[in-house]
Short mmCIF file of C-alpha atoms and ligand atoms in Angstrom, two decimals:
data_model
loop_
_atom_site.label_atom_id
_atom_site.label_comp_id
_atom_site.label_asym_id
_atom_site.label_seq_id
_atom_site.Cartn_x
_atom_site.Cartn_y
_atom_site.Cartn_z
CA MET I 131 -10.63 48.19 4.01
CA THR I 132 -9.94 49.38 7.30
CA ALA I 133 -7.20 51.24 8.75
CA ASN I 134 -5.85 47.85 10.62
CA SER I 135 -5.38 46.09 7.37
CA ILE I 136 -2.38 46.29 5.14
CA GLU I 137 -3.34 45.77 1.64
CA THR I 138 -1.75 43.09 -0.56
CA LYS I 139 -3.35 42.23 -4.14
CA ASP I 140 -2.49 38.77 -3.45
CA LYS I 141 -5.10 35.82 -3.62
CA ILE I 142 -4.92 32.11 -2.78
CA LEU I 143 -6.42 29.69 -5.40
CA ILE I 144 -7.48 26.24 -4.22
CA ASN I 145 -8.83 23.31 -6.49
CA GLY I 146 -10.61 21.52 -3.64
CA LEU I 147 -11.68 18.26 -2.55
CA LYS I 148 -8.47 17.26 -2.15
CA PRO I 149 -8.07 15.39 1.31
CA LEU I 150 -5.40 16.56 3.96
CA ASN I 151 -3.13 14.18 5.31
CA GLY I 152 0.55 14.04 6.85
CA GLN I 153 1.73 16.25 9.91
CA VAL I 154 1.87 20.01 10.36
CA ARG I 155 3.34 22.01 13.22
CA ILE I 156 1.51 24.84 14.85
CA SER I 157 3.39 28.28 15.56
CA GLY I 158 3.75 30.33 18.74
CA ALA I 159 0.18 32.01 19.92
CA LYS I 160 -0.48 35.59 18.29
CA ASN I 161 -2.51 36.76 20.90
CA ALA I 162 0.23 35.57 23.19
CA VAL I 163 2.92 37.10 21.88
CA LEU I 164 1.51 40.56 20.94
CA LYS I 165 1.03 41.12 24.98
CA GLN I 166 4.10 39.72 25.70
CA ILE I 167 5.81 42.36 23.27
CA ALA I 168 3.91 45.23 24.90
CA ALA I 169 4.82 43.69 28.33
CA SER I 170 8.58 44.36 27.47
CA ILE I 171 7.90 48.00 28.04
CA LEU I 172 7.79 47.40 31.64
CA ILE I 173 11.35 45.82 31.67
CA PRO I 174 14.54 47.97 31.83
CA HIS I 175 16.56 45.14 30.16
CA PRO I 176 16.72 43.04 27.13
CA VAL I 177 14.31 39.98 26.75
CA ILE I 178 14.30 37.39 24.41
CA LEU I 179 11.00 35.70 23.21
CA LYS I 180 11.19 32.34 21.30
CA ASP I 181 8.75 30.66 18.72
CA VAL I 182 7.39 34.05 17.86
CA PRO I 183 5.66 33.76 14.48
CA ALA I 184 6.43 35.65 11.43
CA LEU I 185 3.03 37.68 11.35
CA GLN I 186 1.87 41.07 10.35
CA ASP I 187 0.67 41.88 13.97
CA VAL I 188 4.19 40.84 15.17
CA TYR I 189 5.78 43.55 12.50
CA ARG I 190 3.25 46.27 13.74
CA MET I 191 3.77 45.82 17.39
CA ILE I 192 7.81 45.86 16.70
CA ASP I 193 7.13 49.15 15.07
CA ILE I 194 5.22 50.50 18.00
CA LEU I 195 8.18 49.28 20.36
CA HIS I 196 10.77 51.07 17.83
CA ALA I 197 8.77 54.50 17.84
CA LEU I 198 9.11 54.30 21.95
CA GLY I 199 12.68 54.19 21.64
CA ALA I 200 12.93 50.52 22.25
CA LYS I 201 15.58 48.09 20.05
CA CYS I 202 14.29 45.19 18.55
CA GLU I 203 16.06 42.17 16.54
CA PHE I 204 13.34 39.64 14.75
CA ASP I 205 15.29 36.60 13.71
CA GLU I 206 12.38 35.32 11.38
CA LYS I 207 13.74 31.88 10.44
CA GLN I 208 14.81 30.83 14.28
CA GLU I 209 11.61 33.17 15.13
CA ILE I 210 13.33 34.63 18.14
CA LEU I 211 12.49 38.09 19.06
CA LYS I 212 15.10 40.26 21.05
CA ILE I 213 13.87 43.29 22.92
CA ASN I 214 15.88 45.97 24.46
CA CYS I 215 13.60 48.56 26.51
CA SER I 216 16.22 49.90 28.27
CA THR I 217 16.48 52.52 25.73
CA LEU I 218 12.73 53.81 26.02
CA SER I 219 12.32 57.38 25.31
CA SER I 220 8.74 58.10 24.57
CA SER I 221 5.33 57.60 25.94
CA TYR I 222 3.53 58.65 22.67
CA ALA I 223 2.09 55.82 20.28
CA PRO I 224 0.63 57.82 17.22
CA PHE I 225 -2.61 56.79 15.41
CA GLU I 226 -0.52 55.56 12.37
CA LEU I 227 0.63 52.88 14.32
CA VAL I 228 -1.81 51.79 16.90
CA SER I 229 -4.67 51.97 14.37
CA LYS I 230 -2.81 49.19 12.52
CA LEU I 231 -3.69 46.47 14.95
CA ARG I 232 -6.07 46.45 17.97
CA ALA I 233 -4.27 44.38 20.06
CA SER I 234 -1.41 47.36 20.52
CA PHE I 235 -3.97 49.37 22.76
CA VAL I 236 -2.48 46.93 25.66
CA ILE I 237 0.74 48.83 25.41
CA LEU I 238 -1.23 51.74 27.68
CA GLY I 239 -0.58 50.17 30.88
CA PRO I 240 2.98 49.01 30.60
CA ILE I 241 4.00 52.58 29.26
CA LEU I 242 1.87 54.45 32.19
CA ALA I 243 3.40 52.17 34.62
CA ARG I 244 7.15 52.39 33.33
CA CYS I 245 6.88 56.39 32.19
CA GLY I 246 4.34 57.83 34.68
CA ASN I 247 2.58 58.96 31.44
CA ALA I 248 1.11 57.95 28.23
CA LYS I 249 -0.33 59.06 25.21
CA VAL I 250 -1.74 56.35 23.11
CA SER I 251 -4.10 56.44 20.08
CA LEU I 252 -7.43 54.81 20.41
CA PRO I 253 -7.34 51.80 18.09
CA GLY I 254 -9.88 52.67 15.41
CA GLY I 255 -12.33 50.47 13.42
CA CYS I 256 -13.23 47.08 13.58
CA GLN I 257 -14.98 45.03 10.97
CA ILE I 258 -16.51 42.57 13.77
CA GLY I 259 -17.91 44.53 16.57
CA THR I 260 -17.35 47.84 18.60
CA ARG I 261 -14.81 46.51 20.69
CA ARG I 262 -15.05 49.07 23.78
CA ILE I 263 -12.38 49.88 26.03
CA ASP I 264 -14.46 51.23 28.87
CA LEU I 265 -13.07 48.61 31.53
CA HIS I 266 -9.56 49.46 30.38
CA GLU I 267 -10.15 53.08 31.27
CA LYS I 268 -12.22 52.08 34.53
CA GLY I 269 -10.02 49.93 36.06
CA LEU I 270 -6.81 52.18 35.28
CA LYS I 271 -8.65 54.85 37.03
CA SER I 272 -9.16 53.02 39.58
CA LEU I 273 -5.35 52.41 40.06
CA GLY I 274 -5.21 56.15 40.62
CA ALA I 275 -4.30 57.01 36.87
CA HIS I 276 -5.54 60.46 35.42
CA LEU I 277 -7.02 59.45 32.00
CA GLU I 278 -8.66 61.75 29.61
CA ILE I 279 -9.80 60.70 25.91
CA THR I 280 -9.47 63.55 23.80
CA HIS I 281 -9.24 63.98 19.83
CA GLY I 282 -8.83 60.38 19.44
CA TYR I 283 -5.97 59.52 21.98
CA VAL I 284 -5.95 58.50 25.31
CA GLU I 285 -3.80 60.61 27.35
CA ALA I 286 -2.88 59.37 31.00
CA HIS I 287 -0.54 60.20 33.75
CA VAL I 288 0.02 58.66 37.28
CA PRO I 289 -0.12 61.26 40.17
CA GLU I 290 2.88 61.70 42.44
CA GLY I 291 3.46 58.54 44.60
CA GLY I 292 2.89 56.12 41.49
CA LEU I 293 -0.32 53.77 40.89
CA VAL I 294 -1.57 52.16 44.03
CA GLY I 295 -3.04 48.35 43.89
CA LYS I 296 -6.68 47.85 44.18
CA GLU I 297 -9.22 45.56 44.18
CA LEU I 298 -10.86 45.76 40.74
CA HIS I 299 -13.96 43.88 39.23
CA LEU I 300 -14.55 43.52 35.46
CA ASP I 301 -17.96 43.92 34.28
CA ILE I 302 -17.02 41.12 31.80
CA PRO I 303 -13.89 39.07 31.40
CA SER I 304 -12.60 40.89 28.67
CA ASN I 305 -8.95 39.78 27.42
CA GLY I 306 -7.34 42.97 26.41
CA ALA I 307 -8.71 44.72 29.90
CA THR I 308 -7.35 41.97 32.10
CA GLU I 309 -3.83 42.15 30.23
CA ASN I 310 -3.77 46.09 30.30
CA LEU I 311 -4.67 46.47 34.36
CA MET I 312 -2.31 43.24 35.02
CA MET I 313 0.49 44.88 33.44
CA ALA I 314 -0.04 48.55 34.86
CA ALA I 315 -0.26 46.52 38.43
CA VAL I 316 3.02 45.10 38.09
CA LEU I 317 4.85 48.62 39.22
CA ALA I 318 1.63 49.46 41.42
CA LYS I 319 2.31 49.83 45.15
CA GLY I 320 0.94 47.02 47.23
CA LEU I 321 -1.83 44.19 46.09
CA THR I 322 -3.93 44.37 42.90
CA ILE I 323 -6.89 41.97 42.50
CA ILE I 324 -8.35 41.63 39.29
CA GLU I 325 -11.70 40.07 39.60
CA ASN I 326 -13.95 38.36 37.08
CA ALA I 327 -10.55 38.06 34.73
CA ALA I 328 -10.27 36.53 31.63
CA LYS I 329 -8.96 33.22 32.18
CA ASP I 330 -7.63 32.19 28.53
CA PRO I 331 -4.45 30.54 28.30
CA GLU I 332 -2.97 33.63 27.05
CA ILE I 333 -3.68 35.59 30.12
CA GLU I 334 -1.91 32.78 31.97
CA ASP I 335 1.25 32.91 29.56
CA LEU I 336 1.76 36.78 29.86
CA ALA I 337 1.70 36.29 33.50
CA ASN I 338 4.31 33.41 33.03
CA PHE I 339 6.21 35.79 31.05
CA LEU I 340 6.16 38.83 33.60
CA ASN I 341 6.78 36.36 36.45
CA CYS I 342 10.08 35.17 34.74
CA CYS I 343 10.70 38.57 34.71
CA GLY I 344 10.54 39.34 38.15
CA ALA I 345 6.72 40.33 38.58
CA LYS I 346 4.81 38.43 41.16
CA ILE I 347 1.65 37.61 39.68
CA THR I 348 -0.61 34.72 41.01
CA GLY I 349 -3.99 33.17 39.97
CA ALA I 350 -3.94 33.96 36.35
CA GLY I 351 -5.79 31.38 34.20
CA SER I 352 -8.74 31.55 37.15
CA HIS I 353 -11.23 34.25 37.48
CA ARG I 354 -9.23 36.27 40.30
CA ILE I 355 -5.57 37.36 39.53
CA GLU I 356 -3.29 39.02 42.31
CA ILE I 357 -0.61 41.11 41.63
CA GLU I 358 1.64 41.82 44.31
CA GLY I 359 3.47 45.03 43.36
CA VAL I 360 7.47 45.43 42.56
CA THR I 361 9.71 47.87 41.91
CA LEU I 362 11.56 48.69 38.49
CA ASN I 363 14.66 47.39 40.11
CA ASP I 364 13.21 44.19 40.77
CA LEU I 365 12.66 43.47 36.93
CA HIS I 366 15.05 41.66 34.93
CA SER I 367 16.09 39.96 31.52
CA CYS I 368 14.06 36.45 30.71
CA GLU I 369 14.32 33.80 28.06
CA TYR I 370 10.80 32.93 27.32
CA THR I 371 9.05 30.60 24.66
CA THR I 372 5.36 32.04 23.84
CA LEU I 373 2.83 29.04 24.23
CA PRO I 374 1.33 27.22 21.07
CA ASP I 375 -1.51 28.74 18.94
CA ARG I 376 -4.48 26.90 19.97
CA ILE I 377 -6.79 29.35 17.40
CA GLU I 378 -4.28 28.05 14.50
CA ALA I 379 -4.38 24.58 15.78
CA GLY I 380 -8.09 24.61 15.88
CA THR I 381 -8.20 25.98 12.38
CA PHE I 382 -6.16 23.37 11.05
CA ILE I 383 -8.34 20.34 12.77
CA ILE I 384 -11.34 22.05 11.29
CA ALA I 385 -9.66 22.17 7.93
CA VAL I 386 -8.80 18.25 8.22
CA LEU I 387 -12.32 17.27 8.89
CA ALA I 388 -13.74 19.39 6.38
CA THR I 389 -11.92 17.73 3.45
CA GLY I 390 -12.34 14.10 5.28
CA GLY I 391 -8.38 13.52 5.69
CA LYS I 392 -6.31 12.07 8.55
CA ALA I 393 -3.27 14.54 9.78
CA ILE I 394 -1.28 14.67 12.91
CA ILE I 395 -1.51 18.33 14.26
CA ASP I 396 1.81 19.02 16.26
CA ASN I 397 2.82 21.63 19.30
CA VAL I 398 -0.78 21.66 20.48
CA ILE I 399 -1.80 22.03 24.21
CA PRO I 400 -4.98 19.82 23.86
CA LYS I 401 -6.72 21.16 27.24
CA HIS I 402 -6.86 24.56 25.47
CA LEU I 403 -8.81 23.26 22.75
CA THR I 404 -11.37 21.02 25.15
CA ALA I 405 -14.62 22.90 24.15
CA LEU I 406 -13.74 22.56 20.45
CA LEU I 407 -12.42 18.68 20.38
CA SER I 408 -15.35 17.50 22.71
CA LYS I 409 -18.07 19.46 20.12
CA LEU I 410 -16.47 17.71 16.96
CA GLU I 411 -16.24 14.38 18.92
CA GLU I 412 -19.83 14.61 19.45
CA MET I 413 -20.22 15.32 15.69
CA GLY I 414 -18.41 12.21 14.90
CA ALA I 415 -14.60 13.37 14.57
CA VAL I 416 -11.99 10.40 15.83
CA ILE I 417 -9.20 12.41 17.94
CA THR I 418 -6.46 10.77 19.27
CA PRO I 419 -3.73 12.15 21.32
CA ILE I 420 -0.12 11.32 20.52
CA GLY I 421 2.05 12.10 23.19
CA ASP I 422 1.29 15.28 25.35
CA LYS I 423 1.53 17.61 22.45
CA SER I 424 0.09 16.44 19.16
CA LEU I 425 -3.61 15.29 18.29
CA GLU I 426 -4.46 12.74 15.13
CA ILE I 427 -7.57 13.69 13.50
CA SER I 428 -10.22 11.87 11.56
CA SER I 429 -13.21 11.01 10.91
CA ASN I 430 -15.60 8.19 9.81
CA GLY I 431 -17.69 9.66 7.18
CA ARG I 432 -19.91 12.56 6.99
CA LEU I 433 -20.21 14.76 10.41
CA LYS I 434 -23.44 15.22 12.18
CA ALA I 435 -25.16 18.89 12.71
CA THR I 436 -24.59 20.60 15.97
CA GLU I 437 -25.67 23.36 17.96
CA ILE I 438 -22.61 25.93 19.24
CA SER I 439 -22.34 29.18 21.38
CA THR I 440 -19.38 31.19 21.43
CA VAL I 441 -18.41 32.30 25.03
CA TRP I 442 -15.54 33.51 27.13
CA TYR I 443 -12.67 30.79 27.65
CA PRO I 444 -13.07 27.99 28.49
CA GLY I 445 -16.29 28.07 26.43
CA PHE I 446 -16.33 27.78 22.14
CA PRO I 447 -14.05 30.52 21.02
CA THR I 448 -15.42 33.48 18.91
CA ASP I 449 -11.93 32.97 17.04
CA LEU I 450 -13.26 29.63 15.75
CA GLN I 451 -16.71 30.65 14.86
CA PRO I 452 -15.83 31.19 11.34
CA GLN I 453 -13.68 28.23 10.44
CA MET I 454 -16.53 25.90 12.21
CA MET I 455 -19.13 27.56 10.25
CA ALA I 456 -17.34 26.13 7.06
CA LEU I 457 -17.18 23.04 8.37
CA LEU I 458 -20.83 22.82 9.61
CA THR I 459 -22.07 23.85 5.94
CA LYS I 460 -21.84 20.18 4.80
CA THR I 461 -22.56 18.08 7.79
CA ASP I 462 -25.70 16.04 8.11
CA GLY I 463 -28.73 18.24 9.16
CA VAL I 464 -29.52 21.59 10.85
CA SER I 465 -26.91 23.08 13.03
CA ILE I 466 -27.17 26.30 14.98
CA LEU I 467 -24.34 28.57 15.53
CA LYS I 468 -24.77 31.52 17.94
CA GLU I 469 -22.42 33.97 18.27
CA ASN I 470 -22.21 35.93 21.67
CA ILE I 471 -18.91 37.97 21.98
CA TYR I 472 -18.87 40.17 18.93
CA GLU I 473 -22.06 41.67 17.49
CA ASP I 474 -20.93 41.79 13.74
CA ARG I 475 -18.88 38.52 13.21
CA PHE I 476 -20.92 36.82 10.28
CA SER I 477 -19.41 38.64 7.29
CA HIS I 478 -18.13 35.37 5.99
CA VAL I 479 -22.19 34.14 5.80
CA GLU I 480 -22.94 35.53 2.16
CA GLU I 481 -19.88 34.30 0.83
CA LEU I 482 -20.30 30.85 2.11
CA VAL I 483 -23.85 31.32 0.66
CA ARG I 484 -22.11 32.05 -2.90
CA MET I 485 -20.38 28.76 -2.51
CA GLY I 486 -23.49 26.54 -1.96
CA ALA I 487 -23.90 26.89 1.58
CA ASP I 488 -27.52 26.95 3.13
CA ILE I 489 -27.27 29.81 6.11
CA GLN I 490 -30.19 32.09 7.47
CA VAL I 491 -29.00 34.64 9.97
CA ASN I 492 -31.23 36.27 12.94
CA ASN I 493 -29.57 38.61 14.95
CA HIS I 494 -26.49 36.81 16.46
CA ILE I 495 -27.78 33.28 15.44
CA ALA I 496 -27.16 31.32 12.32
CA ILE I 497 -28.92 28.30 11.00
CA LEU I 498 -27.47 26.20 8.59
CA LYS I 499 -29.17 23.29 6.58
CA GLY I 500 -26.03 20.70 5.97
CA VAL I 501 -25.65 20.59 1.95
CA ASP I 502 -24.48 17.70 -0.22
CA LYS I 503 -21.78 19.98 -1.81
CA LEU I 504 -20.09 23.30 -1.95
CA THR I 505 -18.77 24.51 -5.26
CA GLY I 506 -15.60 26.63 -5.59
CA ALA I 507 -16.16 30.54 -6.29
CA PRO I 508 -14.44 34.00 -5.85
CA VAL I 509 -15.02 35.11 -2.28
CA THR I 510 -13.46 37.77 0.15
CA GLY I 511 -12.71 37.55 3.60
CA SER I 512 -13.13 40.46 5.74
CA ASP I 513 -11.66 39.56 8.72
CA LEU I 514 -8.55 37.20 9.83
CA ARG I 515 -10.83 34.29 10.74
CA ALA I 516 -13.58 35.25 8.69
CA THR I 517 -10.81 34.63 5.47
CA ALA I 518 -9.53 31.07 7.32
CA GLY I 519 -13.02 30.10 7.17
CA LEU I 520 -13.39 30.87 3.58
CA ILE I 521 -10.34 28.87 2.63
CA ILE I 522 -11.24 25.89 4.64
CA ALA I 523 -14.68 26.27 2.59
CA GLY I 524 -12.78 26.16 -0.70
CA LEU I 525 -10.90 23.23 0.59
CA ALA I 526 -14.03 21.34 0.88
CA ALA I 527 -15.37 22.89 -2.00
CA ASP I 528 -15.90 21.04 -5.62
CA GLY I 529 -13.69 23.22 -8.06
CA ILE I 530 -11.75 26.26 -8.30
CA SER I 531 -12.06 28.76 -5.32
CA GLU I 532 -10.33 32.37 -5.38
CA VAL I 533 -10.05 33.71 -1.97
CA ARG I 534 -9.11 37.23 -1.21
CA GLY I 535 -9.02 39.52 1.76
CA LEU I 536 -5.06 38.37 2.51
CA ASN I 537 -4.13 41.33 4.27
CA HIS I 538 -6.59 40.03 7.18
CA LEU I 539 -4.75 36.60 7.13
CA ASP I 540 -1.36 37.59 7.05
CA ARG I 541 -2.31 39.23 10.32
CA GLY I 542 -2.55 35.97 12.20
CA TYR I 543 -1.43 32.89 9.99
CA ASN I 544 1.96 31.90 9.72
CA SER I 545 2.43 30.69 6.21
CA PHE I 546 -0.95 29.22 5.82
CA ALA I 547 -1.26 28.17 2.23
CA ASP I 548 2.26 26.53 2.38
CA LYS I 549 1.60 24.54 5.47
CA LEU I 550 -1.89 23.36 3.78
CA SER I 551 -0.04 22.52 0.54
CA SER I 552 2.45 20.39 2.51
CA LEU I 553 -0.55 18.41 3.82
CA GLY I 554 -1.71 17.95 0.34
CA ALA I 555 -3.97 20.49 -0.26
CA ASP I 556 -3.88 21.61 -3.82
CA ILE I 557 -3.66 25.18 -3.12
CA LYS I 558 -1.31 28.48 -4.18
CA ARG I 559 -0.69 31.83 -3.66
CA ILE I 560 -0.45 34.30 -6.41
CA ASN I 561 -0.04 37.85 -6.96
CA ASP I 562 -2.93 39.38 -9.35
C1 EPZ A 49 -8.78 39.27 22.09
O1 EPZ A 49 -9.47 40.54 21.77
C2 EPZ A 49 -8.65 38.46 21.12
N1 EPZ A 49 -7.19 39.48 20.67
C3 EPZ A 49 -9.24 38.31 19.87
O2 EPZ A 49 -8.75 37.95 18.84
C4 EPZ A 49 -10.74 37.69 20.63
O3 EPZ A 49 -11.65 37.74 19.74
C5 EPZ A 49 -10.82 38.41 21.99
O4 EPZ A 49 -9.78 38.40 22.76
C6 EPZ A 49 -12.16 37.62 22.74
O5 EPZ A 49 -11.59 36.08 22.98
C7 EPZ A 49 -6.09 39.61 20.71
O6 EPZ A 49 -5.81 39.07 21.76
C8 EPZ A 49 -5.03 40.37 20.25
P1 EPZ A 49 -12.11 41.64 24.70
P2 EPZ A 49 -9.88 41.66 22.78
O7 EPZ A 49 -11.32 42.62 25.08
O8 EPZ A 49 -8.52 41.66 24.01
C9 EPZ A 49 -16.11 43.92 24.99
C10 EPZ A 49 -8.36 37.45 16.63
O9 EPZ A 49 -9.13 36.99 15.74
N2 EPZ A 49 -15.37 44.66 25.64
O10 EPZ A 49 -12.23 40.25 25.34
O11 EPZ A 49 -10.05 42.92 22.43
C11 EPZ A 49 -15.67 44.18 23.17
O12 EPZ A 49 -16.26 45.07 22.76
C12 EPZ A 49 -9.09 38.61 17.39
O13 EPZ A 49 -7.10 36.88 16.97
C13 EPZ A 49 -16.11 45.72 26.62
O14 EPZ A 49 -17.31 45.74 26.34
O15 EPZ A 49 -11.30 41.25 23.36
C14 EPZ A 49 -15.69 42.71 22.79
O16 EPZ A 49 -17.37 42.53 22.41
C15 EPZ A 49 -10.03 39.07 17.22
N3 EPZ A 49 -15.23 46.65 27.28
C16 EPZ A 49 -15.68 41.86 23.72
O17 EPZ A 49 -15.81 42.31 25.08
C17 EPZ A 49 -14.15 46.57 27.12
O18 EPZ A 49 -13.61 47.42 28.11
C18 EPZ A 49 -14.45 41.08 23.82
O19 EPZ A 49 -13.25 42.06 23.87
C19 EPZ A 49 -13.70 45.61 26.60
C20 EPZ A 49 -13.99 44.64 25.95
#
């Protein structure tokens, strides 16, 4: 149990080997909407975000904005979040709130740019790896901020005259650093260039949201982002619909294949999933586009083993590695899965082995010998995607599985068990 998890005693019971069939709609992207909530701090007028999923991480981010003096109204049914940061009254984000989700650290850039100073707790521990913040720190300092890390907090202020645009180069294309720096640069004087920026669709979506509010950002979605600074007076209200969650879509696609089913996944942008889809086709999956934003998924029998290396976007996403591992446990032959982004994202391996998988791990490489069957077992997920991976394994296993760790699942999947149940899974969520 880490500081960023919210305890729940719920567990999911799955009676496996029921093929998933039917149609499911993917929600708005967690990793985009959290940053758009943070970006609202920059905007001294009301903004409206649409397609916002009711996730624990979204509620935690709203709590942080409330603590800063913003007003937020979340209509969960309509998935509409109204944020008003005209009333911002504090630049202090305490440990009790920030430590609940790592993504919250991206409030540092916008608070600093809007208020001229910020005191933000360091985000705290993480199950999957160290998750450093050196690039955030270095970049903000290059823009002219004074930064000190002391007693678990980053204390920062902007010198007289404000932040000044600069050419920045990231050592690695970190998502969080790209986002923090892009948001800080919106109100910096002159031009900021971020070289070796993360290219993920969520970065582009953040830039689109900010541009919709009056920012001047070009190049997001490529390795070079240019931000022409504007003033607070240039920023205005906007209504914005968050892009679909590519990781949720990938999770459902893998789940359909793991059960040998045939289903349509709606509200998906296929080009955001090229690395996954081409790999699955290579393995024998049949993927048929239906219009621009739906995919039909099926397979002709047992899938073939493969080799996968997680890399930065547009490479194979680390956030689909545990789910993919669940699928690979039952493919034909020997698969190799290399985790290159996080040093400790294999916590699901031991649990999969308890379900009958044949997996050997050597440092950051997992070697999987496909088995004929998995057997249901009680298992516990120790991070968000690991829990989703174990649920997929449960769907593909003979007999009953009990999956715990739903505090992690609830951070990032909207009604996961209900959506699976609507596809025909024999699954129920119960309170222990
Ligand atoms: C985002 O995290 C996502 N989270 C993660 O998704 C995702 O795994 C990750 O990007 C990579 O795609 C959100 O968007 C909320 P990074 P972020 O900065 O921004 C190292 C999920 O399951 N690094 O790209 O924190 C760091 O240590 C989550 O939804 C530095 O060395 O990721 C890590 O190994 C989990 N120095 C790697 O880069 C820095 O200053 C990736 O970090 C920053 C990062």
